[in-house]
Tab-separated table of C-alpha atoms in Angstrom:
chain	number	residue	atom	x	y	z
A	1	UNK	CA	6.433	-21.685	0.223
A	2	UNK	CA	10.128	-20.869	-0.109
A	3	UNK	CA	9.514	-21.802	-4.087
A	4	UNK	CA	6.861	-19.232	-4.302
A	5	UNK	CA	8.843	-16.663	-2.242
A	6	UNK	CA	11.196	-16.646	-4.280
A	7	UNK	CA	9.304	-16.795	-8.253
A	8	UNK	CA	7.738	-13.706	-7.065
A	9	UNK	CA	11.052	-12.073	-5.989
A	10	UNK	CA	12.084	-12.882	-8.940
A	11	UNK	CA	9.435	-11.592	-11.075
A	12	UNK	CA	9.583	-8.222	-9.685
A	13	UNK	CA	13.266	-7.769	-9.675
A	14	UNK	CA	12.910	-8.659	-13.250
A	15	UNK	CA	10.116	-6.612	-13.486
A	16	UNK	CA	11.683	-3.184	-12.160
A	17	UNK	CA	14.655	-3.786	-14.258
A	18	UNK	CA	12.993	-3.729	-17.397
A	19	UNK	CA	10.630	-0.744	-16.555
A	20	UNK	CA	13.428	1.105	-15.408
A	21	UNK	CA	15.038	0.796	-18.805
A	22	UNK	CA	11.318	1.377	-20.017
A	23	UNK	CA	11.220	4.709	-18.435
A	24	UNK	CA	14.786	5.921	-19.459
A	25	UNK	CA	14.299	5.531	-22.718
A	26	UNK	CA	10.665	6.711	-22.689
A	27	UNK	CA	12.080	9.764	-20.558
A	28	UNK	CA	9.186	8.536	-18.161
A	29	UNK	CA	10.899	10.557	-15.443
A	30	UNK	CA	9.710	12.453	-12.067
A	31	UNK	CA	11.666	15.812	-11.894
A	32	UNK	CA	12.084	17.931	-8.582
A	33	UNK	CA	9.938	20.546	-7.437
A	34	UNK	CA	8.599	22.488	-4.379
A	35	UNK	CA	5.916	19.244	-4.525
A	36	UNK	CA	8.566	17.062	-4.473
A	37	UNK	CA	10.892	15.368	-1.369
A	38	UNK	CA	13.432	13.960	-4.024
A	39	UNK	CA	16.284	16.223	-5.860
A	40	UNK	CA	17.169	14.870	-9.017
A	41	UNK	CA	14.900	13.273	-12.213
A	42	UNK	CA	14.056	9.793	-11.077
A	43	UNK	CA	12.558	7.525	-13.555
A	44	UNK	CA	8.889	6.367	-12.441
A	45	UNK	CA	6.516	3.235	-13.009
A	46	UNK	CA	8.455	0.619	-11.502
A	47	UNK	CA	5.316	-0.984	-9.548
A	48	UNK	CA	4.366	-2.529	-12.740
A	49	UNK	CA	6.875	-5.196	-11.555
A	50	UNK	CA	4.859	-6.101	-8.220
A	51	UNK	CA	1.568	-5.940	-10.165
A	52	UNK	CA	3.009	-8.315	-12.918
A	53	UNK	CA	4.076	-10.865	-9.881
A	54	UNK	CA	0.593	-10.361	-8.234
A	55	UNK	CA	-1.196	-11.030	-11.405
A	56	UNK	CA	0.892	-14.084	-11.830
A	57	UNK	CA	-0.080	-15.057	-8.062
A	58	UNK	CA	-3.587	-14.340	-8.555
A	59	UNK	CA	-3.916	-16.625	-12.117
A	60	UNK	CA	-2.163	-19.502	-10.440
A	61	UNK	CA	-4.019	-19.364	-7.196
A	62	UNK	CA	-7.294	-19.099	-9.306
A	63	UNK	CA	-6.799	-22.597	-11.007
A	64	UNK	CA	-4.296	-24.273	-8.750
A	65	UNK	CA	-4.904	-23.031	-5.152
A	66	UNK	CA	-5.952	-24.454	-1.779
A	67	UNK	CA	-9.283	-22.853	-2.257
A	68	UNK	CA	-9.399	-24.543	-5.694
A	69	UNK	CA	-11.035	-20.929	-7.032
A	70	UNK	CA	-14.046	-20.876	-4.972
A	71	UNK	CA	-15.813	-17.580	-3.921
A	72	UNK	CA	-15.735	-14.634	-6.164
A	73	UNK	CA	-12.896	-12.250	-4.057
A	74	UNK	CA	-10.082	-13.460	-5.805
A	75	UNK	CA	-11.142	-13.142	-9.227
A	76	UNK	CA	-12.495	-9.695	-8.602
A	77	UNK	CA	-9.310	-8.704	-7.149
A	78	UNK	CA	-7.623	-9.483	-10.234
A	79	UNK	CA	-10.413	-7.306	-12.454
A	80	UNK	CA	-9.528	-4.280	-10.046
A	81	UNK	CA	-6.283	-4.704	-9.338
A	82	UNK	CA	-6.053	-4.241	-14.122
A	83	UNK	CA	-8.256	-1.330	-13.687
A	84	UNK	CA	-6.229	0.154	-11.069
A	85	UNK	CA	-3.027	-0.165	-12.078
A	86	UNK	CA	-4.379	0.401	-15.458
A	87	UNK	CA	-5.655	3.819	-14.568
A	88	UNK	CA	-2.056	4.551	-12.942
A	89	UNK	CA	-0.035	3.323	-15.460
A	90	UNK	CA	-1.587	5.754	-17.944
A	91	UNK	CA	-1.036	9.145	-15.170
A	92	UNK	CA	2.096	7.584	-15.236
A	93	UNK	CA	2.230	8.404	-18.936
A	94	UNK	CA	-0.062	10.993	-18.784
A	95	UNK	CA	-1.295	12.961	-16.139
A	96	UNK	CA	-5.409	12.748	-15.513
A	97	UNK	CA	-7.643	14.677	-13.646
A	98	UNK	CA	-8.370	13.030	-9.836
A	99	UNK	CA	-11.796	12.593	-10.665
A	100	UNK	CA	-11.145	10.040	-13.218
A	101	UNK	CA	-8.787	8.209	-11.489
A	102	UNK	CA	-11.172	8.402	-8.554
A	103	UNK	CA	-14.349	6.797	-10.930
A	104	UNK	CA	-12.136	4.158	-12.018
A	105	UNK	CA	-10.901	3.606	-8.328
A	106	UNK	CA	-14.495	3.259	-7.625
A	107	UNK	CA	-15.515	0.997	-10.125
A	108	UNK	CA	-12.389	-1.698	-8.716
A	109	UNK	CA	-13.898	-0.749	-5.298
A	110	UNK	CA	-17.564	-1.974	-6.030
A	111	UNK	CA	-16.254	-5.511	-7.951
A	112	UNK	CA	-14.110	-5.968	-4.584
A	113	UNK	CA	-17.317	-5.100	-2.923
A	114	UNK	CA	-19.896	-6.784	-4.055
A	115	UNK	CA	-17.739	-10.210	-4.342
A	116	UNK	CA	-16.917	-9.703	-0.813
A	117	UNK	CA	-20.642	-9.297	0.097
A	118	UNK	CA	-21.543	-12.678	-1.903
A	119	UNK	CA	-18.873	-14.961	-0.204
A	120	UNK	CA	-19.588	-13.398	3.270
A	121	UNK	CA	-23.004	-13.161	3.116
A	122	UNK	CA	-22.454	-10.027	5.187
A	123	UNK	CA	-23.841	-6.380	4.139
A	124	UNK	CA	-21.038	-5.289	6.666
A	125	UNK	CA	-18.169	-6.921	4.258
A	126	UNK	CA	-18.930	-5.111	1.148
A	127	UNK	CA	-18.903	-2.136	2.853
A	128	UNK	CA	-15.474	-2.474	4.663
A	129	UNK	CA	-14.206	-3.968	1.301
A	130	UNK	CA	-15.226	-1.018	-0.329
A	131	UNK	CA	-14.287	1.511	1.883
A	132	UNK	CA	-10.840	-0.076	2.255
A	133	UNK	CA	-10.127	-0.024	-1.649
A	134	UNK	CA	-10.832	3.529	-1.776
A	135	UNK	CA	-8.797	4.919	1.486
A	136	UNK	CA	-6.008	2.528	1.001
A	137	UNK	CA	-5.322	3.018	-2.801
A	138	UNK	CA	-5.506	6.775	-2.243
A	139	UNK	CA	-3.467	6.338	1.433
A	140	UNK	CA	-0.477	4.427	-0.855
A	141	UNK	CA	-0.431	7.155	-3.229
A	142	UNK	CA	-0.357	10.146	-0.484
A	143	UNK	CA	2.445	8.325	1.358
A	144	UNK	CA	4.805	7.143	-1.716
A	145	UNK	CA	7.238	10.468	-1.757
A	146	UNK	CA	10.217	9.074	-0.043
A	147	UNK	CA	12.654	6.688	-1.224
A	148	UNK	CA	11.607	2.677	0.120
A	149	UNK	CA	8.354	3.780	2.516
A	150	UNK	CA	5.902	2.441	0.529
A	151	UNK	CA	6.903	-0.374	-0.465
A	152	UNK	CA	8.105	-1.637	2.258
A	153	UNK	CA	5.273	-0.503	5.031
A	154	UNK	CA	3.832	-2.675	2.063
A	155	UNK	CA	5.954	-5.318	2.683
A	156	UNK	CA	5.312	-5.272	6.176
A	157	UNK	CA	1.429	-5.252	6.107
A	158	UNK	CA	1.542	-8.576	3.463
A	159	UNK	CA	4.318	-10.081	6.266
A	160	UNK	CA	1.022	-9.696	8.526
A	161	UNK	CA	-1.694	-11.028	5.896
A	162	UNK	CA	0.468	-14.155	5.183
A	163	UNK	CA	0.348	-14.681	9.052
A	164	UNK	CA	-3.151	-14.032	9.658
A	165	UNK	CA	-5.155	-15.055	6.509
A	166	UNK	CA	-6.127	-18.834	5.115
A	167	UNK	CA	-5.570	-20.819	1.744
A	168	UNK	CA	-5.590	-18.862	-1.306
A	169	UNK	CA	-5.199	-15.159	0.579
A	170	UNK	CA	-2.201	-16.378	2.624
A	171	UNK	CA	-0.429	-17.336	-0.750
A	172	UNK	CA	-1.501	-14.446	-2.447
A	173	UNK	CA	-0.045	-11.683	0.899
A	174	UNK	CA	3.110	-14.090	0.715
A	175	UNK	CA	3.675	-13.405	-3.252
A	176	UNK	CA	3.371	-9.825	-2.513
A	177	UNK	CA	5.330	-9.756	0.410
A	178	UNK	CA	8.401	-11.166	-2.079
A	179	UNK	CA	7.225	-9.049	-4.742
A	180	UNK	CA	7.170	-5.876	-2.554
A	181	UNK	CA	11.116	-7.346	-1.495
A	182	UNK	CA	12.360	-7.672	-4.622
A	183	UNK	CA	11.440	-4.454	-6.186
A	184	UNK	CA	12.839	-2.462	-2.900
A	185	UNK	CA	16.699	-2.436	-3.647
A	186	UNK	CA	15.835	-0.520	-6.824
A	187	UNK	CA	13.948	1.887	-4.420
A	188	UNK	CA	15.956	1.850	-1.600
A	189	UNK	CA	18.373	3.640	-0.154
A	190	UNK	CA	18.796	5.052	-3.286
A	191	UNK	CA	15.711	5.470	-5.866
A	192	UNK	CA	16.962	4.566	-9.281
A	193	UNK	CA	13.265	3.949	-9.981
A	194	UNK	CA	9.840	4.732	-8.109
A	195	UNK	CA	6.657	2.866	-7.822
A	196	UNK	CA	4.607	5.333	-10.015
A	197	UNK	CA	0.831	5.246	-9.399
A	198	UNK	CA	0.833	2.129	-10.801
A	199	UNK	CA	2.628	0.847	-8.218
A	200	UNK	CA	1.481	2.517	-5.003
A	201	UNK	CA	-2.518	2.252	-6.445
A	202	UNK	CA	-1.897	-1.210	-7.106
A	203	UNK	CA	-0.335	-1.801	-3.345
A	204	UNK	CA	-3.471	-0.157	-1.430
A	205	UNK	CA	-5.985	-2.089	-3.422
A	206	UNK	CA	-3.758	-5.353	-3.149
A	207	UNK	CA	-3.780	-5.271	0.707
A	208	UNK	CA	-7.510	-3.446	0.435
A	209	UNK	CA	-8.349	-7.329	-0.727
A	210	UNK	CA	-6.095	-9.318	1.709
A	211	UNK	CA	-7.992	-6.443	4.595
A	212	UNK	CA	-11.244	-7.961	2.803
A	213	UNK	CA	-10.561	-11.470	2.596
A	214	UNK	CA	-9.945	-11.220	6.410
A	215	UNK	CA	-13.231	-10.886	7.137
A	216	UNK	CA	-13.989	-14.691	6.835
A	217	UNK	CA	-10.851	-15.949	6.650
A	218	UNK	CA	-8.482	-15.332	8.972
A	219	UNK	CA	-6.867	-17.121	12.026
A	220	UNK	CA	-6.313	-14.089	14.333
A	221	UNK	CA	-9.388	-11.509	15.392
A	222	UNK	CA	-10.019	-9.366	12.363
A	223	UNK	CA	-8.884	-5.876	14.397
A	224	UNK	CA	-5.788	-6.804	14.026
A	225	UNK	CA	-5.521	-6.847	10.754
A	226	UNK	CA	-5.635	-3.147	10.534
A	227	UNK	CA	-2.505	-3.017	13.148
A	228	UNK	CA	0.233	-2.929	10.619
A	229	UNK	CA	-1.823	-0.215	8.147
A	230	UNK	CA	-1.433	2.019	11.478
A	231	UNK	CA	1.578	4.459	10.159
A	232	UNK	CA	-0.200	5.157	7.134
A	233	UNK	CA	-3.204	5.648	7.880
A	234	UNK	CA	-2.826	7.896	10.778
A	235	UNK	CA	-0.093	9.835	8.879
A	236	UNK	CA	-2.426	10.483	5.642
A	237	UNK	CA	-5.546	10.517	8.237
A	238	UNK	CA	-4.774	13.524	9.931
A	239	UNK	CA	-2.433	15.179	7.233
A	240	UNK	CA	-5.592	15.371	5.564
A	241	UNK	CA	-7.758	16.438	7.498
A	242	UNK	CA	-5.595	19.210	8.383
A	243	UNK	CA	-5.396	20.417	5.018
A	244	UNK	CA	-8.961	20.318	4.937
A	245	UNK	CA	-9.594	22.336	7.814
A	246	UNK	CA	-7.568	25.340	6.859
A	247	UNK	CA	-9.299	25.274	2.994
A	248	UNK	CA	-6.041	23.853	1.463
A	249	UNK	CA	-6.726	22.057	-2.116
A	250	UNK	CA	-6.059	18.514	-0.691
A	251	UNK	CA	-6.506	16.378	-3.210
A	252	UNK	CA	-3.002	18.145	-4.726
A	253	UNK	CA	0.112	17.406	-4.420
A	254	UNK	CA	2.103	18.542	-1.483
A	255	UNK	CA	4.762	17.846	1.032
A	256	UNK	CA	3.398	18.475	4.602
A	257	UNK	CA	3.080	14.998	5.882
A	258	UNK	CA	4.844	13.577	8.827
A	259	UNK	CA	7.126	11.495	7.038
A	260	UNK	CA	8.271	14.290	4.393
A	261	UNK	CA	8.750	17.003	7.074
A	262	UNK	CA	10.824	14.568	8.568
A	263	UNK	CA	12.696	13.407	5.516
A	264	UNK	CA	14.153	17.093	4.953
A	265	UNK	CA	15.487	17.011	8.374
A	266	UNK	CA	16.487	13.744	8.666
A	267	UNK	CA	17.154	12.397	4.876
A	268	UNK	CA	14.770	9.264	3.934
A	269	UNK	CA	16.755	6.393	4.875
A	270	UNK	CA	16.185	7.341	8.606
A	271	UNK	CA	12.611	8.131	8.076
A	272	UNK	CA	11.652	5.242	5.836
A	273	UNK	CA	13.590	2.805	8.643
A	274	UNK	CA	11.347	4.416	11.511
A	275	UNK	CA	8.661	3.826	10.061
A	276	UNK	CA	9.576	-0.063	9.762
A	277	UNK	CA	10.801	-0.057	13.157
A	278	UNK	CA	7.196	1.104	14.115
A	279	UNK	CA	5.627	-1.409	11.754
A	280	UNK	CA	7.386	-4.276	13.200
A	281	UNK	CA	6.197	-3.473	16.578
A	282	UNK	CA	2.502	-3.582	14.783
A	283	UNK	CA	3.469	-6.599	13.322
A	284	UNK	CA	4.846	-8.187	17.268
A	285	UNK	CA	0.913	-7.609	18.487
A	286	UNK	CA	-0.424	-8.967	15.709
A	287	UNK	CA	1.095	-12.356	16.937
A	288	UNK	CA	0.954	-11.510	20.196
A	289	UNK	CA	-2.624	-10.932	20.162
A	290	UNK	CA	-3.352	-13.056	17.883
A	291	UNK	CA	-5.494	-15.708	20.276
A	292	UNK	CA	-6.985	-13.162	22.147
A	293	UNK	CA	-11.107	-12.656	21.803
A	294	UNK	CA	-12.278	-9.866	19.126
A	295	UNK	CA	-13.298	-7.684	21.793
A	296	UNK	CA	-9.515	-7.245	23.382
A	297	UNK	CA	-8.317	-7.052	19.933
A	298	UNK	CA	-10.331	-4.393	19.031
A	299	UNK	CA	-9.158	-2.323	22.300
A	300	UNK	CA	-5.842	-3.135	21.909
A	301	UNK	CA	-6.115	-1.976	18.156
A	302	UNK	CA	-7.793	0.933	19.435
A	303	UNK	CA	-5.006	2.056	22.091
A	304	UNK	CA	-2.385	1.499	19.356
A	305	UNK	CA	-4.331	3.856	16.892
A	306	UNK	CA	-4.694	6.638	19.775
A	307	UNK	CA	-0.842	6.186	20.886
A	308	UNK	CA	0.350	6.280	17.061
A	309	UNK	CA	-2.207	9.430	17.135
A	310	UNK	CA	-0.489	11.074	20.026
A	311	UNK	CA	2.980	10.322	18.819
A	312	UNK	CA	2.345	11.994	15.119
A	313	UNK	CA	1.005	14.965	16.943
A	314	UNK	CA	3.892	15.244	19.434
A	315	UNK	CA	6.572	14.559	16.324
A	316	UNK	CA	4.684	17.109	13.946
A	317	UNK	CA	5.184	20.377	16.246
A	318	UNK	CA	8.810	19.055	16.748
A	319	UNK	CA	9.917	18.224	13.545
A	320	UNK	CA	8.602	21.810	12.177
A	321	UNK	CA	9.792	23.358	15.047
């Protein structure tokens, strides 16, 4: 394991090196704005390093793993995790409408689904799988504005996968784990590159599968698995449906979350280590808990989702007060 940890660092330190040089001399660049929670040009696209180690993960494990490529998750994965990162490598490049990044979004989501349905067996897979590719690819991209939060609530969330999961899956959330690692000190505390949408797209559908593989093969009740996505998803959750309740255009840019109200008041390193400190408490019940029955799991899962809920409501009216 320590061998694999560290080819994947390796490849995305590499990796976000060489797109960083890319970008400079491509003048692939994100510039400030009122949209914006960064103040000065920042090259973009650096997630095509953690994709490039995850694709590298994914081929080996295909041909060489513990599961000895059985089932159809993992090589579906790797067809949507392409068109993905494919789809946000070119907005990288050039900017495209959300509805087409949304069809091709869907198109990953259904492979993912339907291979998850056919290894299950279960209706209720597919679903979940599909579901989860959509929310979490779009969740990543809504919550990538501040130097080192996505990656490493990334990070975090594959720390829990590689805990939880079985053969082939725990491999793959340990790769990105190291992947996620070794593209952070380019992104933290100081961005001299971001993820790009090829980066944070490819994250959410990456731990989308690892969310989907869970459903059969995990070691801890599947509830749990959703413990260290909490931040995010309540953040981007209710963000959202704010927005939609007062007739904002949400599916635009904007800087109203949590985390980027709080970043202008408190500068991102702060915010971006909260948020860690938060996900490692996630992480502490997921081991915790992790031999408790499915029904606990799911209340304790529950409680943490309605306390996170509480506290984002509480630190909202605060921070903009």
């Amino acid at each position: 394991m320590t061998y694999w940890l560290l080819l994947h660092f390796g490849i995305a330190v590499a990796g976000a090196w060489m797109a960083r040089h890319y970008a400079l001399r491509g003048n692939l660049m994100d510039h400030p704005g009122e949209r914006r929670s960064h103040t000065v040009a920042t090259p973009r696209g650096g997630g095509i390093a953690i994709v490039a180690a995850l694709l590298c993960a994914g081929g080996w494990l295909l041909w060489n793993g513990p599961d000895q490529g059985q089932g159809t998750l993992l090589p579906a994965f790797l067809v949507g995790l392409v068109l993905v990162a494919g789809i946000g490598w070119w907005d990288d490049h050039r900017p495209l409408s959300p509805a087409s990044r949304l069809v091709v979004q869907a198109v990953a989501a259904g492979l993912l689904a339907m291979a998850a349905g056919r290894d299950s067996g279960d209706p209720l897979a597919a679903m979940i799988a599909f579901a989860a590719a959509l929310v979490l690819v779009n969740v990543w991209n809504f919550m990538d504005g501040i130097n080192g939060l996505a990656a490493s609530q990334a990070a975090i969330a594959a720390c829990g996968f590689a805990f939880s999961l079985q053969g082939d899956w725990a491999w793959l959330a340990a790769g990105l784990l190291a992947a996620c690692l070794g593209f952070l000190p380019f992104n933290f505390p100081r961005a001299r590159i971001f993820l790009g949408d090829v980066g944070s797209g490819a994250l959410g559908f990456s731990l989308a599968a690892l969310l989907a593989a869970g459903w059969t093969r995990s070691t801890a009740p599947w509830p749990l698995l959703c413990l260290p996505l909490c931040a995010f998803l309540v953040d981007a959750g209710f963000t959202l449906l704010r927005r939609m309740l007062i007739g904002e255009r949400w599916w635009t840019p904007h800087v109203t979350h949590l985390y980027q109200s709080a970043a202008r008041r408190f500068g991102h390193t702060a915010v971006t280590v909260i948020y860690a400190a938060f996900g490692g408490v996630t992480l502490l019940l997921t081991y915790l808990l992790s031999q408790e029955d499915a029904r606990t799991a799911l209340a304790a899962t529950v409680c943490v989702y309605m306390g996170a809920s509480a506290m984002w409501g509480i630190l909202r009216r605060r921070v903009r007060g």
